[in-house]
Structure formats: C-alpha cells, structure tokens
C-alpha cells in the first residue's frame, strides 16, 4: 500500500489514539517530565491531523500550520523545562502529587 | 464705596476671629494687648463703620429696599439663588447698632473679666468675634439662607462659649443641651423655610416682599409656615417648651451671658418675625398662638425666677420672661413695641448681667446670693447701676423698660382674641418681675449679710474648690475702668433708651419707634393688625399705665419688706421651704418632666434599637450571610486538591463537555 492510498479514516483513528494516550499520560502520570512529554504527544497528534487533512484537500495551509505548531512547541518546551528545573530546585522533587501548594 | 464699607464692617470681626483663633492654638499664650487690639478693635471699627454708614447713607437705608451689597455668589441651583449679599435697611441697621454697639461694650468689659484666664484669653475673643460675625450675617443677610447661616453660626458660638470651661462637666453638658435643644427648633425653622420656597419660589426678602404685595397665599398655609418658623424661634429665643437650655447656658462666662444669652442672640427670633412681617401678619391664628406662648413663657419663668438663689439664674429666667413679653407683642401685631422692648431689654439686661459679673469677679467667683449681702458699702457704683437697671426692668416710670413694657401691655389688653388673658399674664409677670429683681438687689447689695465676711469664712470651708489660683481672698477683687466703663454707658442707655417711644397718651401721637418700624418694615404692622385690636381711649390707657406702675412699686415694697426689713435670707435647707417655694425653686420640675416623658422613652427606644433591631436583626442577618458563605465555601473548597492532575482532568472534562454541547446536535 503506498502512502497516497491510506484512507483518511486511518489517519483519524491513529490521531485519536495518540491524542488519547497523551491525555491519559497527562492525567495519570506523576512525574512532571513525563506529563510534559505527554503534552508533546498530544500536540504531535494534532500535527498529524493537520497533515492528513492537508493531503486530503490538496492544500498546503495545513502543512504550514504544522510548522507553526512545531515552532511554538519548541519554545514551549524550552520554557517548560526551565520551569521544571525551577520546581525541582524549590521542592526537591518532580512528583506532582507531592507539590500541593494549591490545596484548599 | 458704601457697599464696600458695609462688607468690610461685616467681615472685620472675622479677621479678629482668624487672628485670635489661630494664635490661640499656640502653646504659649500671645500677649493680651495683641488679642485686645484685634478682638476689640475689629468690633469697635465695625461699629464705627455702621455709625458712619447710618449717617452718610441715611436716605437709602430708610427706603424700603435699603442699602444692598453683593459680596459673592453662594448657591445658584435651578430656581434657588442665594448669595452672600447684604441688606442694610431700617430693621437691620437697628439690629446692627445693637449687635456691634453692645457687642463692643461687652468686648471691652471682657478684657477686664477674662484677664486672669491667661491661657484661654485669645480663644475667648476668637469665639466672641466669630459670634459677632455670625450675628451680623443673621441680621444683615438679604435672604433666608444667609439668615439661617448666621442663625446656626450664633448657635455654634453659643455652644462653644457655654462650654468654654470644657474641663468642667456641667459646662460641657450645658453646651450640649443648648445645641441639641436648638436643633429641635431649627428643624421647624428649616421646614418653614422650605414651605416658603415651595410656595413663593424665592428666599430673597425683596423678591418675597414683592411676591406678597402682588399675590396672597392661603391663610392656613401661612399659619403653618408661621408656626414652623416660630418653632425655630422657640429654640433660639428660649420660649416654652424649648426654653430649658437658656438657664443652663449660664455655665458660660458672664460677658457671654450678657452678649449672647440676653442682648443679642436670643432676640434673633423676634428679629426673624419682624423680618418676615408679611408672613406673620398674614397668619392671624399663628400670631395668637405666638402671643400666648410668649405670655405663658413670661409668667412661668418669672415664677421660677422668684426663688432662684444663683444671681445669674435669676437673670437667666428674667431673660426668658422678657423674651416672652417680646413674643407677646409680636403675636398681637405690635411689632414696634416688641422691637422696642428688644432694644431696651438689650440695654438693661446687658447692664444687669455685666453688673452681676462685676459682683462675681469682685467676690472671686461667688454666684450664690445667700453668701452675698451688704455689698453696697463696698462697690457703690455697681450697686447704683444695678438699681438703675432694676428700676428699668421693673417698669417704674421714667426709665427705658417702663415705656416698652407699658406699650406691650396696652397692645395686649386691646387684642381681640383673648387679650384679657394675655394682659393678665403680662400684668402678673410685671408684679413678679419687680419682686424678683428687687429681691436680687436686696440680697446682693443690702440686707444685714456681709459678703466680704462670708467670703472669708468660705475660704476655710471651700478651700479645695478654688481652682483659680487666687490664693487667699481677704479683700474684694478690684474693679478697673474696663469693667466699670461699659456699665456706666449701659446705665445711661437704660435711663434714656425709652424716650424714643413715648406713649400715645402723653404725646397724643403714635410713639416714635412704632412710626419708625411702620415705615421701614416690609409691610406696616400697625395698619395690618388694626383689625386685631379694639380701640382704647385715653382714660383706660392711663389707668392701665397707673396699674402697671402700681404693681412695680408693690413688687419693690414687698421685696424690701421681706428681705430688708424682715431679713429673710433664703435658707440652704430644702426642708424649710414651703410647697410653692419648692415648686418654683425646682423650676416646676420641667427638666425632670422632660427627663421622664421625653428623654427616658427616647433612651429606651435607643436601647431597644441597639439591643434588638441592631444586634438581633441587622447584625444577625449580616452574620448569617458571612457564616453561610463560609459553609458553602467549605464544601466547594474540597475540589481544590492541589493535585495538578485533577485540575488537568477538570479542563479535559470541561472541554469534552463543551464540545458535546456545541457539536453534539450537529448530524
């Protein structure tokens, strides 16, 4: 099967799976870095969706959006990791169940 | 030019107030000479300006509108326009002379009386200057709001000066009593003012007079307005039932009692009635009411004055009584007679108060007449002047009080609506007046008692009470010219002040002062109130006059017999008093009646409002609001676990929910 023959539904299902894995990762994992990686996973699932639709409609705008998302994700990763380091320095842990400053 | 002079005359005392007021704040008292220069100088200059204006602008002042002067715009909202504008006409020039003239004499007197009050000297003169300033606004303002401003201003100064010795509880209490009692009257005054504005559309005298000359309001409405305004006068001019503050006001220094609580401020109500003559003359029923309140007040307070033993208390009740005479005159439409009595009363009552102040200062602050007596030997001049004032107030012919009081009694007698009762009240008051004033004279200056000896004895008994730092008093305090000078001038005025109003039966024409006020008031009162009076022929008028002369002598003789001949000095032991004496001595228990029937219920209502309405209802409601908010909060705050995953879950679930809501329906 060549790439051009992959049906859109496959793309949608794959995207949904990856996105769900990302959400579950964010909601269940304790390690802040893993959560961070799960967020990246969700972003990339959306990228995949953009690409899928771009191919379907024969339109490059979707692919363009992907580059934007990648650039933003890169910036976000830099800021996010800096925050993680700062959190680690303050609380000496990266386990978010132990950081409960917001408990009411 | 004359406008500028008029404004200067009114604002000069304010400069004195600023100077003395600001320097009284300094810790170190400034030199008394500087205080006197500004304090007395400003009032003296103001008086001189009024004299000059009266002479140079006589024709304008005596015209109906008078000399006007616009200083600056004060209120300009919609139809209500009120400016700091003054009006020097026949009525206000009469009052301005009394206020600044007697004010000046009393300022001079105060320089002697207050000499020893070194730390408070500047403060005292600051208040006196402020009083003159406010009083000039009261009498010279060209609209009711300015009159009211002055009215409240003099009330404030009265409060400040009654409570001048604010570290003494009774003085502070008396100040509060004066202020609060006046507040009740002021409420009535304000309502009257609002009604006038509602129905005439203006508060400016000239425009209002024009309105009344062209239109006429409903009589019942005018009655209502007149009664409301009179309630204000009841407070300020100490008429029943709001007179109770004036006797207590004697807690203030004696010059204050003379200036504010005898000669000027308390006559503001009489002035106000004369100023609003078109209203009051158009309200016959209200006028009858005013006359009867005046007559009753005159009689009641004369009865109380009979047995008082504090020299200033006797004079205070006497003032209330004489004010009652004035209101009786105003009520029966005899405005000339009322204002005439206002003037003569200002002379002899100021003299009586200043004379009593001289006695008090000579005896190193002794006010109880039971500890006086025999002072004639020691201070002859004061005693003679006191006799002059007493003859004037008692209505013995020849001196000022006789003419004005006789005029009032005659007008009351001819009044159609209950004139005989009014006359009877006035007549009885005349006997009592003569008795209590000569009782005061005999107890103070004559009798076998010896004030100087009693004073020496008192040193041993009351040594701790003397906080003035005088040390031992073996002799009388010397009286200098600044105390005696004003007394002499007032003595001369008390003798000759009455000759501006020689009665009809002697001259066969309307008394000069009545003619004057018929000419200068907005409407001629004699003409408008003519239908209120019966005609009186010469013979009857003569017999009335002889009747009042007779009772004046009866009072004198009775006082002489009881106190000089029988040497019946009132006992300090209350058990020796008879029932009626006790009733009068205790002021007919009016204060106690107010305490039981007014103050107690009001206090109970206050406690009820506080304990039940505030604590149990309003506070409880607010507390419940707060507590329940906390309770609801404690339920919802469980959501805030602090675990980031939970927040992430809420976001995800929320997004999902929104998605379902928005896109769920689309097929």
GROMACS .gro file of N, CA, C and O in nm, chain B residues 191-279:
model
  356
  295UNK      N    1  -3.818   7.359   5.794
  295UNK     CA    2  -3.941   7.319   5.725
  295UNK      C    3  -4.017   7.445   5.681
  295UNK      O    4  -4.066   7.453   5.567
  296UNK      N    5  -4.024   7.543   5.771
  296UNK     CA    6  -4.090   7.668   5.736
  296UNK      C    7  -4.026   7.733   5.614
  296UNK      O    8  -4.093   7.783   5.524
  297UNK      N    9  -3.893   7.728   5.613
  297UNK     CA   10  -3.818   7.788   5.501
  297UNK      C   11  -3.848   7.714   5.371
  297UNK      O   12  -3.871   7.775   5.266
  298UNK      N   13  -3.851   7.581   5.378
  298UNK     CA   14  -3.880   7.501   5.258
  298UNK      C   15  -4.020   7.532   5.206
  298UNK      O   16  -4.040   7.548   5.085
  299UNK      N   17  -4.116   7.542   5.299
  299UNK     CA   18  -4.254   7.571   5.258
  299UNK      C   19  -4.260   7.707   5.189
  299UNK      O   20  -4.326   7.722   5.086
  300UNK      N   21  -4.191   7.804   5.246
  300UNK     CA   22  -4.189   7.937   5.185
  300UNK      C   23  -4.133   7.930   5.045
  300UNK      O   24  -4.187   7.990   4.951
  301UNK      N   25  -4.023   7.854   5.029
  301UNK     CA   26  -3.962   7.845   4.897
  301UNK      C   27  -4.055   7.775   4.800
  301UNK      O   28  -4.069   7.816   4.684
  302UNK      N   29  -4.123   7.671   4.849
  302UNK     CA   30  -4.213   7.597   4.763
  302UNK      C   31  -4.325   7.686   4.710
  302UNK      O   32  -4.362   7.676   4.593
  303UNK      N   33  -4.376   7.773   4.796
  303UNK     CA   34  -4.495   7.847   4.756
  303UNK      C   35  -4.466   7.987   4.702
  303UNK      O   36  -4.550   8.042   4.633
  304UNK      N   37  -4.350   8.044   4.736
  304UNK     CA   38  -4.322   8.176   4.681
  304UNK      C   39  -4.212   8.168   4.575
  304UNK      O   40  -4.195   8.261   4.498
  305UNK      N   41  -4.139   8.057   4.573
  305UNK     CA   42  -4.036   8.040   4.471
  305UNK      C   43  -3.910   8.119   4.497
  305UNK      O   44  -3.822   8.126   4.411
  306UNK      N   45  -3.898   8.180   4.612
  306UNK     CA   46  -3.777   8.256   4.641
  306UNK      C   47  -3.754   8.260   4.791
  306UNK      O   48  -3.845   8.237   4.871
  307UNK      N   49  -3.628   8.288   4.828
  307UNK     CA   50  -3.597   8.306   4.970
  307UNK      C   51  -3.537   8.444   4.993
  307UNK      O   52  -3.498   8.478   5.103
  308UNK      N   53  -3.530   8.522   4.887
  308UNK     CA   54  -3.476   8.657   4.898
  308UNK      C   55  -3.585   8.750   4.950
  308UNK      O   56  -3.698   8.748   4.902
  309UNK      N   57  -3.550   8.833   5.049
  309UNK     CA   58  -3.653   8.916   5.112
  309UNK      C   59  -3.724   9.008   5.013
  309UNK      O   60  -3.846   9.017   5.011
  310UNK      N   61  -3.642   9.077   4.931
  310UNK     CA   62  -3.703   9.176   4.841
  310UNK      C   63  -3.800   9.111   4.744
  310UNK      O   64  -3.912   9.159   4.724
  311UNK      N   65  -3.754   8.999   4.685
  311UNK     CA   66  -3.841   8.931   4.589
  311UNK      C   67  -3.964   8.875   4.660
  311UNK      O   68  -4.076   8.880   4.608
  312UNK      N   69  -3.942   8.824   4.783
  312UNK     CA   70  -4.053   8.768   4.859
  312UNK      C   71  -4.155   8.876   4.894
  312UNK      O   72  -4.276   8.856   4.881
  313UNK      N   73  -4.105   8.993   4.934
  313UNK     CA   74  -4.196   9.103   4.968
  313UNK      C   75  -4.277   9.146   4.846
  313UNK      O   76  -4.395   9.175   4.856
  314UNK      N   77  -4.209   9.145   4.729
  314UNK     CA   78  -4.278   9.180   4.605
  314UNK      C   79  -4.387   9.077   4.578
  314UNK      O   80  -4.500   9.110   4.542
  315UNK      N   81  -4.351   8.949   4.600
  315UNK     CA   82  -4.448   8.842   4.579
  315UNK      C   83  -4.571   8.863   4.667
  315UNK      O   84  -4.685   8.853   4.622
  316UNK      N   85  -4.545   8.895   4.796
  316UNK     CA   86  -4.657   8.909   4.888
  316UNK      C   87  -4.739   9.035   4.861
  316UNK      O   88  -4.858   9.040   4.894
  317UNK      N   89  -4.677   9.135   4.799
  317UNK     CA   90  -4.755   9.254   4.769
  317UNK      C   91  -4.843   9.232   4.646
  317UNK      O   92  -4.944   9.300   4.629
  318UNK      N   93  -4.806   9.135   4.564
  318UNK     CA   94  -4.885   9.111   4.443
  318UNK      C   95  -4.979   8.992   4.457
  318UNK      O   96  -5.086   8.988   4.397
  319UNK      N   97  -4.936   8.891   4.532
  319UNK     CA   98  -5.019   8.771   4.548
  319UNK      C   99  -5.051   8.754   4.695
  319UNK      O  100  -4.992   8.817   4.781
  320UNK      N  101  -5.144   8.663   4.723
  320UNK     CA  102  -5.164   8.627   4.862
  320UNK      C  103  -5.176   8.476   4.871
  320UNK      O  104  -5.238   8.413   4.785
  321UNK      N  105  -5.116   8.421   4.971
  321UNK     CA  106  -5.123   8.276   4.990
  321UNK      C  107  -5.242   8.245   5.080
  321UNK      O  108  -5.295   8.333   5.149
  322UNK      N  109  -5.281   8.121   5.076
  322UNK     CA  110  -5.387   8.072   5.161
  322UNK      C  111  -5.354   8.097   5.309
  322UNK      O  112  -5.241   8.074   5.351
  323UNK      N  113  -5.452   8.144   5.387
  323UNK     CA  114  -5.424   8.177   5.527
  323UNK      C  115  -5.377   8.056   5.606
  323UNK      O  116  -5.286   8.065   5.688
  324UNK      N  117  -5.440   7.939   5.580
  324UNK     CA  118  -5.400   7.822   5.659
  324UNK      C  119  -5.255   7.783   5.627
  324UNK      O  120  -5.181   7.740   5.715
  325UNK      N  121  -5.216   7.802   5.502
  325UNK     CA  122  -5.077   7.773   5.464
  325UNK      C  123  -4.983   7.870   5.536
  325UNK      O  124  -4.880   7.829   5.592
  326UNK      N  125  -5.021   7.997   5.537
  326UNK     CA  126  -4.937   8.097   5.604
  326UNK      C  127  -4.929   8.067   5.753
  326UNK      O  128  -4.823   8.080   5.815
  327UNK      N  129  -5.041   8.022   5.812
  327UNK     CA  130  -5.038   7.983   5.952
  327UNK      C  131  -4.938   7.872   5.976
  327UNK      O  132  -4.859   7.876   6.070
  328UNK      N  133  -4.940   7.773   5.887
  328UNK     CA  134  -4.848   7.659   5.901
  328UNK      C  135  -4.703   7.707   5.891
  328UNK      O  136  -4.619   7.672   5.976
  329UNK      N  137  -4.677   7.790   5.791
  329UNK     CA  138  -4.539   7.839   5.774
  329UNK      C  139  -4.497   7.919   5.897
  329UNK      O  140  -4.388   7.900   5.951
  330UNK      N  141  -4.589   8.006   5.944
  330UNK     CA  142  -4.554   8.090   6.059
  330UNK      C  143  -4.526   8.005   6.182
  330UNK      O  144  -4.432   8.031   6.257
  331UNK      N  145  -4.606   7.899   6.202
  331UNK     CA  146  -4.584   7.814   6.320
  331UNK      C  147  -4.449   7.743   6.308
  331UNK      O  148  -4.372   7.735   6.405
  332UNK      N  149  -4.419   7.691   6.188
  332UNK     CA  150  -4.291   7.622   6.169
  332UNK      C  151  -4.175   7.717   6.199
  332UNK      O  152  -4.081   7.680   6.270
  333UNK      N  153  -4.183   7.837   6.145
  333UNK     CA  154  -4.076   7.934   6.169
  333UNK      C  155  -4.070   7.969   6.317
  333UNK      O  156  -3.962   7.985   6.375
  334UNK      N  157  -4.186   7.979   6.380
  334UNK     CA  158  -4.188   8.014   6.522
  334UNK      C  159  -4.125   7.904   6.608
  334UNK      O  160  -4.065   7.932   6.712
  335UNK      N  161  -4.138   7.778   6.563
  335UNK     CA  162  -4.072   7.669   6.637
  335UNK      C  163  -3.921   7.693   6.639
  335UNK      O  164  -3.855   7.673   6.741
  336UNK      N  165  -3.869   7.742   6.526
  336UNK     CA  166  -3.728   7.779   6.524
  336UNK      C  167  -3.700   7.889   6.626
  336UNK      O  168  -3.602   7.883   6.700
  337UNK      N  169  -3.790   7.988   6.631
  337UNK     CA  170  -3.770   8.098   6.726
  337UNK      C  171  -3.781   8.050   6.870
  337UNK      O  172  -3.711   8.099   6.958
  338UNK      N  173  -3.869   7.951   6.893
  338UNK     CA  174  -3.881   7.894   7.028
  338UNK      C  175  -3.747   7.841   7.078
  338UNK      O  176  -3.712   7.858   7.194
  339UNK      N  177  -3.675   7.775   6.987
  339UNK     CA  178  -3.545   7.721   7.027
  339UNK      C  179  -3.446   7.833   7.052
  339UNK      O  180  -3.389   7.846   7.160
  340UNK      N  181  -3.428   7.917   6.951
  340UNK     CA  182  -3.323   8.018   6.961
  340UNK      C  183  -3.356   8.122   7.067
  340UNK      O  184  -3.269   8.167   7.139
  341UNK      N  185  -3.484   8.162   7.076
  341UNK     CA  186  -3.520   8.269   7.170
  341UNK      C  187  -3.579   8.214   7.298
  341UNK      O  188  -3.647   8.287   7.370
  342UNK      N  189  -3.555   8.087   7.326
  342UNK     CA  190  -3.588   8.029   7.455
  342UNK      C  191  -3.732   8.051   7.497
  342UNK      O  192  -3.760   8.113   7.598
  343UNK      N  193  -3.826   8.003   7.416
  343UNK     CA  194  -3.967   8.010   7.455
  343UNK      C  195  -4.013   7.871   7.497
  343UNK      O  196  -3.957   7.770   7.454
  344UNK      N  197  -4.117   7.867   7.581
  344UNK     CA  198  -4.173   7.741   7.622
  344UNK      C  199  -4.214   7.662   7.499
  344UNK      O  200  -4.275   7.719   7.411
  345UNK      N  201  -4.190   7.536   7.485
  345UNK     CA  202  -4.126   7.445   7.580
  345UNK      C  203  -3.975   7.425   7.557
  345UNK      O  204  -3.917   7.337   7.616
  346UNK      N  205  -3.916   7.506   7.470
  346UNK     CA  206  -3.774   7.483   7.439
  346UNK      C  207  -3.683   7.580   7.514
  346UNK      O  208  -3.570   7.603   7.473
  347UNK      N  209  -3.732   7.640   7.625
  347UNK     CA  210  -3.650   7.742   7.691
  347UNK      C  211  -3.546   7.680   7.784
  347UNK      O  212  -3.458   7.751   7.832
  348UNK      N  213  -3.553   7.549   7.808
  348UNK     CA  214  -3.475   7.488   7.917
  348UNK      C  215  -3.324   7.504   7.903
  348UNK      O  216  -3.251   7.492   8.001
  349UNK      N  217  -3.277   7.532   7.783
  349UNK     CA  218  -3.131   7.542   7.766
  349UNK      C  219  -3.076   7.673   7.819
  349UNK      O  220  -2.962   7.680   7.863
  350UNK      N  221  -3.159   7.779   7.816
  350UNK     CA  222  -3.104   7.911   7.848
  350UNK      C  223  -3.056   7.924   7.993
  350UNK      O  224  -2.946   7.972   8.017
  351UNK      N  225  -3.135   7.880   8.092
  351UNK     CA  226  -3.082   7.888   8.230
  351UNK      C  227  -2.952   7.808   8.247
  351UNK      O  228  -2.861   7.855   8.316
  352UNK      N  229  -2.943   7.693   8.183
  352UNK     CA  230  -2.820   7.615   8.195
  352UNK      C  231  -2.703   7.683   8.125
  352UNK      O  232  -2.587   7.660   8.159
  353UNK      N  233  -2.737   7.766   8.024
  353UNK     CA  234  -2.632   7.833   7.947
  353UNK      C  235  -2.552   7.930   8.034
  353UNK      O  236  -2.449   7.980   7.992
  354UNK      N  237  -2.600   7.954   8.156
  354UNK     CA  238  -2.527   8.045   8.246
  354UNK      C  239  -2.394   7.985   8.291
  354UNK      O  240  -2.317   8.050   8.360
  355UNK      N  241  -2.369   7.860   8.251
  355UNK     CA  242  -2.239   7.799   8.281
  355UNK      C  243  -2.127   7.873   8.208
  355UNK      O  244  -2.011   7.863   8.247
  356UNK      N  245  -2.162   7.947   8.103
  356UNK     CA  246  -2.060   8.022   8.029
  356UNK      C  247  -2.014   8.143   8.109
  356UNK      O  248  -2.079   8.183   8.205
  357UNK      N  249  -1.902   8.203   8.066
  357UNK     CA  250  -1.856   8.325   8.134
  357UNK      C  251  -1.963   8.435   8.128
  357UNK      O  252  -2.040   8.441   8.032
  358UNK      N  253  -1.968   8.520   8.228
  358UNK     CA  254  -2.075   8.620   8.238
  358UNK      C  255  -2.086   8.715   8.119
  358UNK      O  256  -2.197   8.745   8.076
  359UNK      N  257  -1.974   8.764   8.060
  359UNK     CA  258  -1.991   8.851   7.943
  359UNK      C  259  -2.067   8.781   7.831
  359UNK      O  260  -2.143   8.843   7.757
  360UNK      N  261  -2.047   8.649   7.821
  360UNK     CA  262  -2.119   8.572   7.720
  360UNK      C  263  -2.268   8.572   7.750
  360UNK      O  264  -2.352   8.590   7.661
  361UNK      N  265  -2.302   8.553   7.878
  361UNK     CA  266  -2.443   8.556   7.915
  361UNK      C  267  -2.504   8.690   7.879
  361UNK      O  268  -2.617   8.697   7.833
  362UNK      N  269  -2.427   8.797   7.898
  362UNK     CA  270  -2.480   8.930   7.868
  362UNK      C  271  -2.498   8.949   7.718
  362UNK      O  272  -2.602   8.995   7.672
  363UNK      N  273  -2.395   8.911   7.643
  363UNK     CA  274  -2.398   8.939   7.499
  363UNK      C  275  -2.492   8.844   7.425
  363UNK      O  276  -2.582   8.887   7.353
  364UNK      N  277  -2.467   8.714   7.444
  364UNK     CA  278  -2.537   8.616   7.362
  364UNK      C  279  -2.670   8.579   7.422
  364UNK      O  280  -2.773   8.575   7.354
  365UNK      N  281  -2.670   8.553   7.553
  365UNK     CA  282  -2.790   8.497   7.613
  365UNK      C  283  -2.878   8.602   7.678
  365UNK      O  284  -2.959   8.570   7.763
  366UNK      N  285  -2.860   8.728   7.643
  366UNK     CA  286  -2.952   8.831   7.691
  366UNK      C  287  -2.976   8.938   7.586
  366UNK      O  288  -3.090   8.965   7.551
  367UNK      N  289  -2.868   8.994   7.531
  367UNK     CA  290  -2.887   9.113   7.448
  367UNK      C  291  -2.910   9.080   7.301
  367UNK      O  292  -2.993   9.142   7.237
  368UNK      N  293  -2.836   8.987   7.246
  368UNK     CA  294  -2.842   8.974   7.100
  368UNK      C  295  -2.898   8.842   7.049
  368UNK      O  296  -3.008   8.838   6.995
  369UNK      N  297  -2.825   8.730   7.068
  369UNK     CA  298  -2.865   8.608   7.000
  369UNK      C  299  -3.008   8.567   7.030
  369UNK      O  300  -3.084   8.531   6.940
  370UNK      N  301  -3.045   8.570   7.158
  370UNK     CA  302  -3.178   8.520   7.193
  370UNK      C  303  -3.290   8.608   7.137
  370UNK      O  304  -3.405   8.567   7.136
  371UNK      N  305  -3.257   8.728   7.090
  371UNK     CA  306  -3.362   8.810   7.029
  371UNK      C  307  -3.375   8.783   6.879
  371UNK      O  308  -3.458   8.843   6.813
  372UNK      N  309  -3.293   8.688   6.830
  372UNK     CA  310  -3.297   8.658   6.686
  372UNK      C  311  -3.436   8.617   6.641
  372UNK      O  312  -3.479   8.649   6.530
  373UNK      N  313  -3.509   8.546   6.728
  373UNK     CA  314  -3.644   8.502   6.691
  373UNK      C  315  -3.737   8.621   6.669
  373UNK      O  316  -3.817   8.622   6.574
  374UNK      N  317  -3.726   8.721   6.755
  374UNK     CA  318  -3.809   8.840   6.742
  374UNK      C  319  -3.774   8.912   6.612
  374UNK      O  320  -3.861   8.954   6.535
  375UNK      N  321  -3.643   8.923   6.587
  375UNK     CA  322  -3.598   8.986   6.463
  375UNK      C  323  -3.654   8.911   6.342
  375UNK      O  324  -3.700   8.973   6.246
  376UNK      N  325  -3.648   8.778   6.349
  376UNK     CA  326  -3.694   8.698   6.235
  376UNK      C  327  -3.841   8.725   6.206
  376UNK      O  328  -3.881   8.739   6.090
  377UNK      N  329  -3.922   8.735   6.311
  377UNK     CA  330  -4.064   8.763   6.290
  377UNK      C  331  -4.082   8.900   6.223
  377UNK      O  332  -4.159   8.915   6.128
  378UNK      N  333  -4.005   8.998   6.270
  378UNK     CA  334  -4.017   9.131   6.211
  378UNK      C  335  -3.971   9.129   6.065
  378UNK      O  336  -4.029   9.193   5.978
  379UNK      N  337  -3.866   9.050   6.039
  379UNK     CA  338  -3.813   9.042   5.904
  379UNK      C  339  -3.916   8.981   5.809
  379UNK      O  340  -3.931   9.024   5.695
  380UNK      N  341  -3.987   8.881   5.857
  380UNK     CA  342  -4.086   8.814   5.774
  380UNK      C  343  -4.226   8.863   5.806
  380UNK      O  344  -4.322   8.787   5.805
  381UNK      N  345  -4.236   8.992   5.834
  381UNK     CA  346  -4.366   9.050   5.870
  381UNK      C  347  -4.478   9.013   5.773
  381UNK      O  348  -4.589   8.982   5.818
  382UNK      N  349  -4.456   9.010   5.641
  382UNK     CA  350  -4.567   8.975   5.553
  382UNK      C  351  -4.623   8.835   5.581
  382UNK      O  352  -4.743   8.812   5.565
  383UNK      N  353  -4.537   8.743   5.622
  383UNK     CA  354  -4.584   8.608   5.652
  383UNK      C  355  -4.664   8.609   5.782
  383UNK      O  356  -4.776   8.558   5.788
   0.00000   0.00000   0.00000
